[in-house]
């Protein structure tokens, strides 16, 4: 399969399309999620990246065969200006949109990499593993959630984050200057689990459904 930069864009509710530059994800940003994976709660933010080919703006999740793929629902930020945040207070000015997304993880592979003290990149960056919905301008303050086959699996709120949107943008931009079109996955709450072929996946916030996705095998 061939790829070109035209594929790596996200949509805003206004109809605008934005070219994606980088995909960043914060790790362990909810206390209960850190506990469920038997990790300590971090004292400062830490980030990993997902590859551009991992971007998925469709309504289909394709599972790689013979791999245990977990869902992690998250609020995702779209960055609207380039540069370095000068203070936590000015960090919100970098945001150009909010949405709900899913960070898909090859969990067994990730655990093996962790045991060997190796980077997580390959367990996080397979094709289609960064599921992103349409971006809106309004901050998502209601509880965000994921339902699998009609059953609620994860639900939480921005207020339960260890590091706020502002904290994340300020910290990250002072390590790596941000670019217009960068995405930041802002962390997942507890309740992560396995996705299976033919699962019906719905994500949203409050009473609003953001996206309805079908899970298929990559061999289909």
PDB file of C-alpha atoms in Angstrom:
ATOM      1  CA  UNK A   1       0.000   0.000   0.000  1.00  0.00           C
ATOM      2  CA  UNK A   2       1.346   3.419  -0.902  1.00  0.00           C
ATOM      3  CA  UNK A   3       1.136   6.492   1.307  1.00  0.00           C
ATOM      4  CA  UNK A   4       1.403  10.203   0.646  1.00  0.00           C
ATOM      5  CA  UNK A   5       1.022  13.330   2.754  1.00  0.00           C
ATOM      6  CA  UNK A   6      -2.519  13.968   1.514  1.00  0.00           C
ATOM      7  CA  UNK A   7      -3.651  11.005   3.605  1.00  0.00           C
ATOM      8  CA  UNK A   8      -2.382  12.503   6.844  1.00  0.00           C
ATOM      9  CA  UNK A   9      -4.987  15.135   7.574  1.00  0.00           C
ATOM     10  CA  UNK A  10      -7.810  15.601  10.061  1.00  0.00           C
ATOM     11  CA  UNK A  11     -11.122  17.385   9.644  1.00  0.00           C
ATOM     12  CA  UNK A  12     -12.720  20.161  11.651  1.00  0.00           C
ATOM     13  CA  UNK A  13     -16.457  20.587  12.067  1.00  0.00           C
ATOM     14  CA  UNK A  14     -16.124  23.785   9.995  1.00  0.00           C
ATOM     15  CA  UNK A  15     -15.063  21.672   6.995  1.00  0.00           C
ATOM     16  CA  UNK A  16     -11.417  22.739   7.222  1.00  0.00           C
ATOM     17  CA  UNK A  17      -8.805  20.033   6.634  1.00  0.00           C
ATOM     18  CA  UNK A  18      -5.529  20.235   8.558  1.00  0.00           C
ATOM     19  CA  UNK A  19      -2.339  18.433   7.596  1.00  0.00           C
ATOM     20  CA  UNK A  20      -1.010  16.396  10.518  1.00  0.00           C
ATOM     21  CA  UNK A  21       2.681  16.808  11.361  1.00  0.00           C
ATOM     22  CA  UNK A  22       3.304  14.759  14.519  1.00  0.00           C
ATOM     23  CA  UNK A  23       1.247  12.574  16.843  1.00  0.00           C
ATOM     24  CA  UNK A  24       2.215  12.793  20.511  1.00  0.00           C
ATOM     25  CA  UNK A  25       0.676  10.842  23.411  1.00  0.00           C
ATOM     26  CA  UNK A  26       1.076  11.340  27.141  1.00  0.00           C
ATOM     27  CA  UNK A  27       1.471   8.210  29.239  1.00  0.00           C
ATOM     28  CA  UNK A  28      -0.179   7.361  32.571  1.00  0.00           C
ATOM     29  CA  UNK A  29      -2.120  10.605  32.944  1.00  0.00           C
ATOM     30  CA  UNK A  30      -4.927   9.109  35.062  1.00  0.00           C
ATOM     31  CA  UNK A  31      -4.118   7.622  38.478  1.00  0.00           C
ATOM     32  CA  UNK A  32      -6.426   4.603  38.163  1.00  0.00           C
ATOM     33  CA  UNK A  33      -5.086   3.715  34.704  1.00  0.00           C
ATOM     34  CA  UNK A  34      -1.506   3.756  36.008  1.00  0.00           C
ATOM     35  CA  UNK A  35      -2.607   1.437  38.819  1.00  0.00           C
ATOM     36  CA  UNK A  36      -4.421  -1.024  36.525  1.00  0.00           C
ATOM     37  CA  UNK A  37      -1.196  -1.471  34.524  1.00  0.00           C
ATOM     38  CA  UNK A  38       0.846  -1.793  37.746  1.00  0.00           C
ATOM     39  CA  UNK A  39       2.786   1.413  37.154  1.00  0.00           C
ATOM     40  CA  UNK A  40       3.701   4.239  39.487  1.00  0.00           C
ATOM     41  CA  UNK A  41       2.110   7.654  39.023  1.00  0.00           C
ATOM     42  CA  UNK A  42       4.580   9.955  37.205  1.00  0.00           C
ATOM     43  CA  UNK A  43       5.920  13.119  38.825  1.00  0.00           C
ATOM     44  CA  UNK A  44       6.176  14.928  35.490  1.00  0.00           C
ATOM     45  CA  UNK A  45       4.643  14.335  32.061  1.00  0.00           C
ATOM     46  CA  UNK A  46       6.221  11.807  29.732  1.00  0.00           C
ATOM     47  CA  UNK A  47       5.370  11.320  26.080  1.00  0.00           C
ATOM     48  CA  UNK A  48       5.692   8.801  23.284  1.00  0.00           C
ATOM     49  CA  UNK A  49       4.887   9.164  19.598  1.00  0.00           C
ATOM     50  CA  UNK A  50       2.720   7.374  17.075  1.00  0.00           C
ATOM     51  CA  UNK A  51       3.747   7.302  13.415  1.00  0.00           C
ATOM     52  CA  UNK A  52       1.906   9.259  10.711  1.00  0.00           C
ATOM     53  CA  UNK A  53       0.731   6.001   9.039  1.00  0.00           C
ATOM     54  CA  UNK A  54      -1.020   5.172  12.320  1.00  0.00           C
ATOM     55  CA  UNK A  55      -3.530   8.000  11.705  1.00  0.00           C
ATOM     56  CA  UNK A  56      -7.064   6.683  11.176  1.00  0.00           C
ATOM     57  CA  UNK A  57      -9.907   9.132  10.429  1.00  0.00           C
ATOM     58  CA  UNK A  58     -12.271   6.454   9.084  1.00  0.00           C
ATOM     59  CA  UNK A  59     -15.143   4.607  10.776  1.00  0.00           C
ATOM     60  CA  UNK A  60     -13.330   1.259  10.649  1.00  0.00           C
ATOM     61  CA  UNK A  61     -10.696  -0.255  12.936  1.00  0.00           C
ATOM     62  CA  UNK A  62      -8.592  -2.961  11.301  1.00  0.00           C
ATOM     63  CA  UNK A  63      -6.997  -5.417  13.707  1.00  0.00           C
ATOM     64  CA  UNK A  64      -3.626  -6.935  12.783  1.00  0.00           C
ATOM     65  CA  UNK A  65      -3.891 -10.719  12.840  1.00  0.00           C
ATOM     66  CA  UNK A  66      -2.539 -12.733  15.777  1.00  0.00           C
ATOM     67  CA  UNK A  67      -2.032  -9.666  17.971  1.00  0.00           C
ATOM     68  CA  UNK A  68      -3.866  -8.581  21.124  1.00  0.00           C
ATOM     69  CA  UNK A  69      -4.998  -5.018  20.466  1.00  0.00           C
ATOM     70  CA  UNK A  70      -6.307  -2.860  23.322  1.00  0.00           C
ATOM     71  CA  UNK A  71      -8.461   0.279  23.095  1.00  0.00           C
ATOM     72  CA  UNK A  72      -7.641   3.460  25.040  1.00  0.00           C
ATOM     73  CA  UNK A  73     -10.147   6.307  24.657  1.00  0.00           C
ATOM     74  CA  UNK A  74      -8.742   9.842  24.994  1.00  0.00           C
ATOM     75  CA  UNK A  75      -9.391  13.525  24.430  1.00  0.00           C
ATOM     76  CA  UNK A  76      -7.204  14.629  21.510  1.00  0.00           C
ATOM     77  CA  UNK A  77      -5.931  18.173  20.944  1.00  0.00           C
ATOM     78  CA  UNK A  78      -5.213  19.751  17.561  1.00  0.00           C
ATOM     79  CA  UNK A  79      -2.357  22.271  17.647  1.00  0.00           C
ATOM     80  CA  UNK A  80      -2.999  25.482  15.749  1.00  0.00           C
ATOM     81  CA  UNK A  81       0.246  27.403  16.041  1.00  0.00           C
ATOM     82  CA  UNK A  82       3.920  26.551  16.014  1.00  0.00           C
ATOM     83  CA  UNK A  83       6.457  27.343  18.683  1.00  0.00           C
ATOM     84  CA  UNK A  84       7.247  27.059  22.370  1.00  0.00           C
ATOM     85  CA  UNK A  85       4.834  27.870  25.178  1.00  0.00           C
ATOM     86  CA  UNK A  86       6.316  30.650  27.293  1.00  0.00           C
ATOM     87  CA  UNK A  87       4.155  29.876  30.312  1.00  0.00           C
ATOM     88  CA  UNK A  88       1.463  27.465  31.432  1.00  0.00           C
ATOM     89  CA  UNK A  89      -1.010  30.358  31.199  1.00  0.00           C
ATOM     90  CA  UNK A  90      -0.448  30.909  27.464  1.00  0.00           C
ATOM     91  CA  UNK A  91      -0.550  27.205  26.560  1.00  0.00           C
ATOM     92  CA  UNK A  92      -4.254  27.102  25.705  1.00  0.00           C
ATOM     93  CA  UNK A  93      -3.587  29.534  22.849  1.00  0.00           C
ATOM     94  CA  UNK A  94      -1.906  26.647  20.983  1.00  0.00           C
ATOM     95  CA  UNK A  95      -5.131  24.613  20.754  1.00  0.00           C
ATOM     96  CA  UNK A  96      -7.118  24.712  17.509  1.00  0.00           C
ATOM     97  CA  UNK A  97      -9.573  21.910  18.223  1.00  0.00           C
ATOM     98  CA  UNK A  98     -10.730  19.103  20.492  1.00  0.00           C
ATOM     99  CA  UNK A  99     -12.037  15.627  19.759  1.00  0.00           C
ATOM    100  CA  UNK A 100     -12.302  12.086  21.101  1.00  0.00           C
ATOM    101  CA  UNK A 101      -9.901   9.463  19.758  1.00  0.00           C
ATOM    102  CA  UNK A 102      -8.633   5.970  20.471  1.00  0.00           C
ATOM    103  CA  UNK A 103      -5.007   5.033  21.036  1.00  0.00           C
ATOM    104  CA  UNK A 104      -4.784   1.397  19.926  1.00  0.00           C
ATOM    105  CA  UNK A 105      -2.032  -0.629  21.569  1.00  0.00           C
ATOM    106  CA  UNK A 106      -0.465  -3.999  20.802  1.00  0.00           C
ATOM    107  CA  UNK A 107      -0.370  -4.814  24.505  1.00  0.00           C
ATOM    108  CA  UNK A 108       1.656  -8.042  24.566  1.00  0.00           C
ATOM    109  CA  UNK A 109       4.259  -6.516  22.269  1.00  0.00           C
ATOM    110  CA  UNK A 110       4.364  -3.387  24.415  1.00  0.00           C
ATOM    111  CA  UNK A 111       4.877  -5.429  27.583  1.00  0.00           C
ATOM    112  CA  UNK A 112       7.714  -7.339  25.935  1.00  0.00           C
ATOM    113  CA  UNK A 113       9.385  -4.072  24.901  1.00  0.00           C
ATOM    114  CA  UNK A 114       8.996  -2.687  28.427  1.00  0.00           C
ATOM    115  CA  UNK A 115      10.569  -5.794  29.934  1.00  0.00           C
ATOM    116  CA  UNK A 116      13.562  -5.283  27.655  1.00  0.00           C
ATOM    117  CA  UNK A 117      13.614  -1.542  28.492  1.00  0.00           C
ATOM    118  CA  UNK A 118      13.101  -0.706  24.816  1.00  0.00           C
ATOM    119  CA  UNK A 119      10.982   2.095  23.248  1.00  0.00           C
ATOM    120  CA  UNK A 120       7.256   1.449  22.718  1.00  0.00           C
ATOM    121  CA  UNK A 121       7.104   2.829  19.174  1.00  0.00           C
ATOM    122  CA  UNK A 122       6.369  -0.385  17.290  1.00  0.00           C
ATOM    123  CA  UNK A 123       3.598  -1.443  19.685  1.00  0.00           C
ATOM    124  CA  UNK A 124       1.833   1.909  19.279  1.00  0.00           C
ATOM    125  CA  UNK A 125       2.389   2.840  15.635  1.00  0.00           C
ATOM    126  CA  UNK A 126       0.934   0.123  13.451  1.00  0.00           C
ATOM    127  CA  UNK A 127      -1.291   1.244  10.580  1.00  0.00           C
ATOM    128  CA  UNK A 128      -4.582   2.760  11.745  1.00  0.00           C
ATOM    129  CA  UNK A 129      -3.739   2.728  15.451  1.00  0.00           C
ATOM    130  CA  UNK A 130      -4.396   6.450  16.066  1.00  0.00           C
ATOM    131  CA  UNK A 131      -8.159   6.767  15.650  1.00  0.00           C
ATOM    132  CA  UNK A 132      -9.213  10.419  15.438  1.00  0.00           C
ATOM    133  CA  UNK A 133     -12.692  11.917  15.019  1.00  0.00           C
ATOM    134  CA  UNK A 134     -13.799  15.310  13.680  1.00  0.00           C
ATOM    135  CA  UNK A 135     -12.448  18.254  15.693  1.00  0.00           C
ATOM    136  CA  UNK A 136     -14.643  20.895  17.305  1.00  0.00           C
ATOM    137  CA  UNK A 137     -13.718  24.328  18.688  1.00  0.00           C
ATOM    138  CA  UNK A 138     -15.369  23.896  22.092  1.00  0.00           C
ATOM    139  CA  UNK A 139     -13.406  22.337  24.944  1.00  0.00           C
ATOM    140  CA  UNK A 140     -14.737  18.899  25.908  1.00  0.00           C
ATOM    141  CA  UNK A 141     -15.651  19.340  29.569  1.00  0.00           C
ATOM    142  CA  UNK A 142     -18.327  16.617  29.904  1.00  0.00           C
ATOM    143  CA  UNK A 143     -17.385  13.013  30.670  1.00  0.00           C
ATOM    144  CA  UNK A 144     -15.905  11.288  27.624  1.00  0.00           C
ATOM    145  CA  UNK A 145     -16.493   7.584  27.043  1.00  0.00           C
ATOM    146  CA  UNK A 146     -16.178   4.468  24.943  1.00  0.00           C
ATOM    147  CA  UNK A 147     -18.813   1.741  24.603  1.00  0.00           C
ATOM    148  CA  UNK A 148     -18.102  -1.713  23.169  1.00  0.00           C
ATOM    149  CA  UNK A 149     -21.148  -3.639  21.929  1.00  0.00           C
ATOM    150  CA  UNK A 150     -23.374  -1.298  23.936  1.00  0.00           C
ATOM    151  CA  UNK A 151     -21.449  -1.751  27.198  1.00  0.00           C
ATOM    152  CA  UNK A 152     -19.651   1.185  28.813  1.00  0.00           C
ATOM    153  CA  UNK A 153     -15.957   0.327  29.183  1.00  0.00           C
ATOM    154  CA  UNK A 154     -14.210   3.638  29.933  1.00  0.00           C
ATOM    155  CA  UNK A 155     -15.560   6.964  31.151  1.00  0.00           C
ATOM    156  CA  UNK A 156     -13.850   9.893  32.797  1.00  0.00           C
ATOM    157  CA  UNK A 157     -13.404  13.643  32.796  1.00  0.00           C
ATOM    158  CA  UNK A 158     -10.712  16.210  32.055  1.00  0.00           C
ATOM    159  CA  UNK A 159     -10.696  17.108  35.756  1.00  0.00           C
ATOM    160  CA  UNK A 160      -9.313  13.652  36.624  1.00  0.00           C
ATOM    161  CA  UNK A 161      -6.116  14.161  34.619  1.00  0.00           C
ATOM    162  CA  UNK A 162      -2.840  14.341  36.523  1.00  0.00           C
ATOM    163  CA  UNK A 163      -1.440  16.856  34.019  1.00  0.00           C
ATOM    164  CA  UNK A 164      -3.836  19.345  32.433  1.00  0.00           C
ATOM    165  CA  UNK A 165      -3.942  20.361  28.778  1.00  0.00           C
ATOM    166  CA  UNK A 166      -1.907  23.441  29.707  1.00  0.00           C
ATOM    167  CA  UNK A 167       0.669  21.395  31.614  1.00  0.00           C
ATOM    168  CA  UNK A 168       1.097  19.023  28.695  1.00  0.00           C
ATOM    169  CA  UNK A 169       1.486  21.706  26.034  1.00  0.00           C
ATOM    170  CA  UNK A 170       3.897  23.779  28.106  1.00  0.00           C
ATOM    171  CA  UNK A 171       6.062  20.798  29.034  1.00  0.00           C
ATOM    172  CA  UNK A 172       6.104  19.167  25.597  1.00  0.00           C
ATOM    173  CA  UNK A 173       6.689  22.354  23.592  1.00  0.00           C
ATOM    174  CA  UNK A 174       9.691  23.209  25.755  1.00  0.00           C
ATOM    175  CA  UNK A 175      11.217  19.828  24.897  1.00  0.00           C
ATOM    176  CA  UNK A 176      10.132  19.698  21.223  1.00  0.00           C
ATOM    177  CA  UNK A 177       8.717  22.874  19.632  1.00  0.00           C
ATOM    178  CA  UNK A 178       5.176  22.237  18.472  1.00  0.00           C
ATOM    179  CA  UNK A 179       4.040  22.571  14.849  1.00  0.00           C
ATOM    180  CA  UNK A 180       0.701  23.523  13.311  1.00  0.00           C
ATOM    181  CA  UNK A 181      -1.125  20.246  12.756  1.00  0.00           C
ATOM    182  CA  UNK A 182       0.415  18.333  15.656  1.00  0.00           C
ATOM    183  CA  UNK A 183      -1.957  16.088  17.601  1.00  0.00           C
ATOM    184  CA  UNK A 184      -1.724  15.379  21.325  1.00  0.00           C
ATOM    185  CA  UNK A 185      -3.502  12.363  22.834  1.00  0.00           C
ATOM    186  CA  UNK A 186      -4.012  13.540  26.416  1.00  0.00           C
ATOM    187  CA  UNK A 187      -4.236  10.256  28.306  1.00  0.00           C
ATOM    188  CA  UNK A 188      -6.681   7.428  28.946  1.00  0.00           C
ATOM    189  CA  UNK A 189      -8.622   6.524  32.113  1.00  0.00           C
ATOM    190  CA  UNK A 190      -8.898   3.055  33.621  1.00  0.00           C
ATOM    191  CA  UNK A 191     -10.885   0.314  31.892  1.00  0.00           C
ATOM    192  CA  UNK A 192      -8.714  -0.425  28.859  1.00  0.00           C
ATOM    193  CA  UNK A 193      -9.307  -3.799  27.254  1.00  0.00           C
ATOM    194  CA  UNK A 194      -9.154  -6.055  24.229  1.00  0.00           C
ATOM    195  CA  UNK A 195     -10.832  -5.326  20.900  1.00  0.00           C
ATOM    196  CA  UNK A 196     -12.233  -8.223  18.875  1.00  0.00           C
ATOM    197  CA  UNK A 197     -13.310  -8.627  15.278  1.00  0.00           C
ATOM    198  CA  UNK A 198     -16.921  -7.489  14.694  1.00  0.00           C
ATOM    199  CA  UNK A 199     -17.029  -5.387  17.863  1.00  0.00           C
ATOM    200  CA  UNK A 200     -19.264  -2.327  17.634  1.00  0.00           C
ATOM    201  CA  UNK A 201     -17.395   0.679  19.068  1.00  0.00           C
ATOM    202  CA  UNK A 202     -18.949   4.014  19.991  1.00  0.00           C
ATOM    203  CA  UNK A 203     -17.107   7.027  21.420  1.00  0.00           C
ATOM    204  CA  UNK A 204     -18.399  10.375  22.610  1.00  0.00           C
ATOM    205  CA  UNK A 205     -18.830  12.795  25.484  1.00  0.00           C
ATOM    206  CA  UNK A 206     -21.831  13.656  27.623  1.00  0.00           C
ATOM    207  CA  UNK A 207     -24.901  12.662  25.610  1.00  0.00           C
ATOM    208  CA  UNK A 208     -23.148  13.263  22.270  1.00  0.00           C
ATOM    209  CA  UNK A 209     -22.011  10.413  20.025  1.00  0.00           C
ATOM    210  CA  UNK A 210     -18.823  11.436  18.205  1.00  0.00           C
ATOM    211  CA  UNK A 211     -18.087   8.323  16.166  1.00  0.00           C
ATOM    212  CA  UNK A 212     -19.392   4.801  15.602  1.00  0.00           C
ATOM    213  CA  UNK A 213     -16.785   2.313  14.417  1.00  0.00           C
ATOM    214  CA  UNK A 214     -16.756  -1.283  13.261  1.00  0.00           C
ATOM    215  CA  UNK A 215     -13.857  -3.593  14.034  1.00  0.00           C
ATOM    216  CA  UNK A 216     -12.582  -5.815  11.230  1.00  0.00           C
ATOM    217  CA  UNK A 217      -9.621  -8.084  10.685  1.00  0.00           C
ATOM    218  CA  UNK A 218      -6.870  -6.595   8.549  1.00  0.00           C
ATOM    219  CA  UNK A 219      -7.151  -9.710   6.366  1.00  0.00           C
ATOM    220  CA  UNK A 220     -10.771  -8.801   5.377  1.00  0.00           C
TER     221      UNK A 220
END
